[in-house]
mmCIF file of C-alpha atoms in Angstrom:
data_model
loop_
_atom_site.group_PDB
_atom_site.id
_atom_site.type_symbol
_atom_site.label_atom_id
_atom_site.label_comp_id
_atom_site.label_asym_id
_atom_site.label_seq_id
_atom_site.Cartn_x
_atom_site.Cartn_y
_atom_site.Cartn_z
ATOM 1 C CA MET A 412 147.554 14.885 180.299
ATOM 2 C CA LYS A 413 149.749 12.967 182.705
ATOM 3 C CA ILE A 414 151.588 9.688 181.992
ATOM 4 C CA THR A 415 151.027 7.265 184.872
ATOM 5 C CA THR A 416 153.050 4.247 183.612
ATOM 6 C CA PHE A 417 155.365 3.614 180.690
ATOM 7 C CA ASN A 418 156.909 0.274 179.676
ATOM 8 C CA PRO A 419 157.606 -2.006 176.699
ATOM 9 C CA GLN A 420 154.980 -4.373 175.350
ATOM 10 C CA ILE A 421 155.212 -7.382 173.037
ATOM 11 C CA ILE A 422 152.072 -8.295 171.089
ATOM 12 C CA THR A 423 152.336 -11.864 169.821
ATOM 13 C CA ASN A 424 150.454 -15.015 168.880
ATOM 14 C CA ASP A 425 152.904 -17.061 170.982
ATOM 15 C CA ALA A 426 152.760 -15.515 174.453
ATOM 16 C CA GLU A 427 153.856 -18.749 176.129
ATOM 17 C CA SER A 428 157.347 -18.767 174.577
ATOM 18 C CA VAL A 429 157.826 -15.018 175.199
ATOM 19 C CA VAL A 430 156.785 -15.440 178.856
ATOM 20 C CA LYS A 431 159.234 -18.337 179.234
ATOM 21 C CA LEU A 432 162.085 -16.252 177.798
ATOM 22 C CA PHE A 433 161.448 -13.403 180.225
ATOM 23 C CA GLU A 434 160.991 -15.774 183.170
ATOM 24 C CA ASP A 435 164.458 -17.100 182.332
ATOM 25 C CA LEU A 436 165.662 -13.469 182.446
ATOM 26 C CA GLY A 437 164.263 -13.052 185.965
ATOM 27 C CA PHE A 438 160.778 -11.659 185.341
ATOM 28 C CA GLU A 439 157.687 -12.994 187.128
ATOM 29 C CA LYS A 440 154.027 -12.868 186.106
ATOM 30 C CA ARG A 441 152.173 -10.273 188.194
ATOM 31 C CA HIS A 442 148.804 -10.013 186.471
ATOM 32 C CA ASN A 443 147.175 -12.172 183.783
ATOM 33 C CA PRO A 444 143.664 -11.109 182.703
ATOM 34 C CA THR A 445 142.070 -13.000 179.801
ATOM 35 C CA GLY A 446 139.191 -12.301 177.451
ATOM 36 C CA ILE A 447 139.911 -8.570 177.281
ATOM 37 C CA GLY A 448 137.649 -6.647 174.912
ATOM 38 C CA ASP A 449 136.219 -7.685 171.565
ATOM 39 C CA LEU A 450 139.600 -9.064 170.479
ATOM 40 C CA ASN A 451 139.626 -11.569 173.356
ATOM 41 C CA VAL A 452 143.145 -10.546 174.408
ATOM 42 C CA GLU A 453 145.209 -12.306 177.042
ATOM 43 C CA GLY A 454 147.283 -9.702 178.875
ATOM 44 C CA ILE A 455 150.324 -10.710 180.881
ATOM 45 C CA ARG A 456 152.123 -8.196 183.079
ATOM 46 C CA MET A 457 155.597 -9.181 184.206
ATOM 47 C CA LYS A 458 158.005 -7.523 186.612
ATOM 48 C CA ASP A 459 161.600 -8.186 187.651
ATOM 49 C CA ALA A 460 163.389 -7.678 190.968
ATOM 50 C CA ASN A 461 164.522 -4.189 189.868
ATOM 51 C CA GLY A 462 160.942 -3.068 189.281
ATOM 52 C CA PHE A 463 161.103 -3.145 185.473
ATOM 53 C CA CYS A 464 157.759 -4.038 183.886
ATOM 54 C CA LEU A 465 156.932 -5.741 180.608
ATOM 55 C CA ASP A 466 153.536 -6.462 179.090
ATOM 56 C CA ILE A 467 152.922 -9.387 176.770
ATOM 57 C CA SER A 468 149.607 -9.493 174.909
ATOM 58 C CA GLN A 469 148.137 -12.297 172.836
ATOM 59 C CA PRO A 470 145.066 -11.256 170.843
ATOM 60 C CA GLY A 471 142.412 -13.698 169.720
ATOM 61 C CA MET A 472 143.294 -12.982 166.076
ATOM 62 C CA GLN A 473 146.192 -14.024 163.884
ATOM 63 C CA LEU A 474 148.910 -11.390 163.563
ATOM 64 C CA PRO A 475 151.218 -11.332 160.529
ATOM 65 C CA ARG A 476 154.197 -10.964 162.926
ATOM 66 C CA ASP A 477 154.989 -9.947 166.490
ATOM 67 C CA MET A 478 154.619 -6.278 167.252
ATOM 68 C CA ILE A 479 156.684 -4.261 169.690
ATOM 69 C CA ALA A 480 154.969 -1.306 171.331
ATOM 70 C CA ILE A 481 155.324 1.095 174.190
ATOM 71 C CA ARG A 482 152.504 0.845 176.707
ATOM 72 C CA ILE A 483 151.604 4.299 177.970
ATOM 73 C CA ASN A 484 148.956 4.691 180.655
ATOM 74 C CA VAL A 485 147.548 8.213 180.874
ATOM 75 C CA ASP A 486 145.021 10.068 182.981
ATOM 76 C CA ASP A 487 143.207 11.543 179.920
ATOM 77 C CA PHE A 488 142.740 9.057 177.078
ATOM 78 C CA GLU A 489 140.949 11.421 174.684
ATOM 79 C CA GLU A 490 143.590 14.140 174.945
ATOM 80 C CA ALA A 491 146.469 11.683 174.390
ATOM 81 C CA TYR A 492 144.615 9.857 171.578
ATOM 82 C CA GLN A 493 143.917 13.085 169.667
ATOM 83 C CA MET A 494 147.493 14.299 170.190
ATOM 84 C CA LEU A 495 148.911 11.077 168.705
ATOM 85 C CA LEU A 496 146.481 11.173 165.760
ATOM 86 C CA SER A 497 147.497 14.782 165.071
ATOM 87 C CA ARG A 498 151.104 13.607 164.827
ATOM 88 C CA GLY A 499 150.319 11.039 162.145
ATOM 89 C CA PHE A 500 149.656 7.946 164.257
ATOM 90 C CA LYS A 501 146.948 5.591 162.989
ATOM 91 C CA ASN A 502 144.741 3.336 165.058
ATOM 92 C CA PHE A 503 145.837 -0.262 164.265
ATOM 93 C CA PHE A 504 142.175 -1.398 164.320
ATOM 94 C CA GLY A 505 140.657 1.476 162.322
ATOM 95 C CA ASP A 506 138.582 3.554 164.715
ATOM 96 C CA LYS A 507 138.206 0.775 167.336
ATOM 97 C CA ILE A 508 138.766 1.790 170.941
ATOM 98 C CA THR A 509 138.543 -1.035 173.455
ATOM 99 C CA GLU A 510 136.451 -0.214 176.506
ATOM 100 C CA THR A 511 136.209 -2.795 179.287
ATOM 101 C CA GLY A 512 134.479 -0.745 181.974
ATOM 102 C CA SER A 513 137.739 -0.423 183.919
ATOM 103 C CA ALA A 514 139.933 0.805 181.039
ATOM 104 C CA LYS A 515 140.003 2.379 177.582
ATOM 105 C CA SER A 516 142.745 1.450 175.138
ATOM 106 C CA ALA A 517 143.867 1.641 171.537
ATOM 107 C CA ILE A 518 146.994 0.589 169.703
ATOM 108 C CA LEU A 519 148.336 3.396 167.569
ATOM 109 C CA VAL A 520 151.105 3.014 164.992
ATOM 110 C CA SER A 521 153.423 5.797 163.830
ATOM 111 C CA GLU A 522 154.179 6.452 160.181
ATOM 112 C CA SER A 523 157.616 4.848 160.715
ATOM 113 C CA GLY A 524 156.030 1.749 162.257
ATOM 114 C CA PHE A 525 156.458 1.825 166.036
ATOM 115 C CA GLY A 526 153.424 1.204 168.184
ATOM 116 C CA ILE A 527 151.957 2.807 171.267
ATOM 117 C CA ASN A 528 149.343 0.981 173.312
ATOM 118 C CA LEU A 529 147.512 3.919 174.859
ATOM 119 C CA ILE A 530 145.534 3.074 178.003
ATOM 120 C CA GLN A 531 143.539 4.921 180.618
ATOM 121 C CA HIS A 532 142.436 2.993 183.682
ATOM 122 C CA ILE A 533 139.051 4.182 184.899
ATOM 123 C CA ARG A 534 138.727 4.238 188.659
#
């Protein structure tokens, strides 16, 4: 399994204020798909002049609080998913894996509470 991208991600019910904060810090929106998967997620990819990336996601469901995760894109979703499960990570949505036709993803949470949004883009 190869990691193809790696960056922080904020999962929130208030994407607008988080976007504004990071725009004030010099980030610009680069990509903004909406209606992603069954959870109707809005995904916002931001990048600054130094090439640092940040993802902000707003699901179509109420979260109890914002969640901070590491977005990890890989070339083999199944291998990475099984490896994380074997290390005690749990899928945040039970056994739900989001498949959009162009990507597979799942949010996994460690026993200590940090999240990984595991993604494989399908080309």
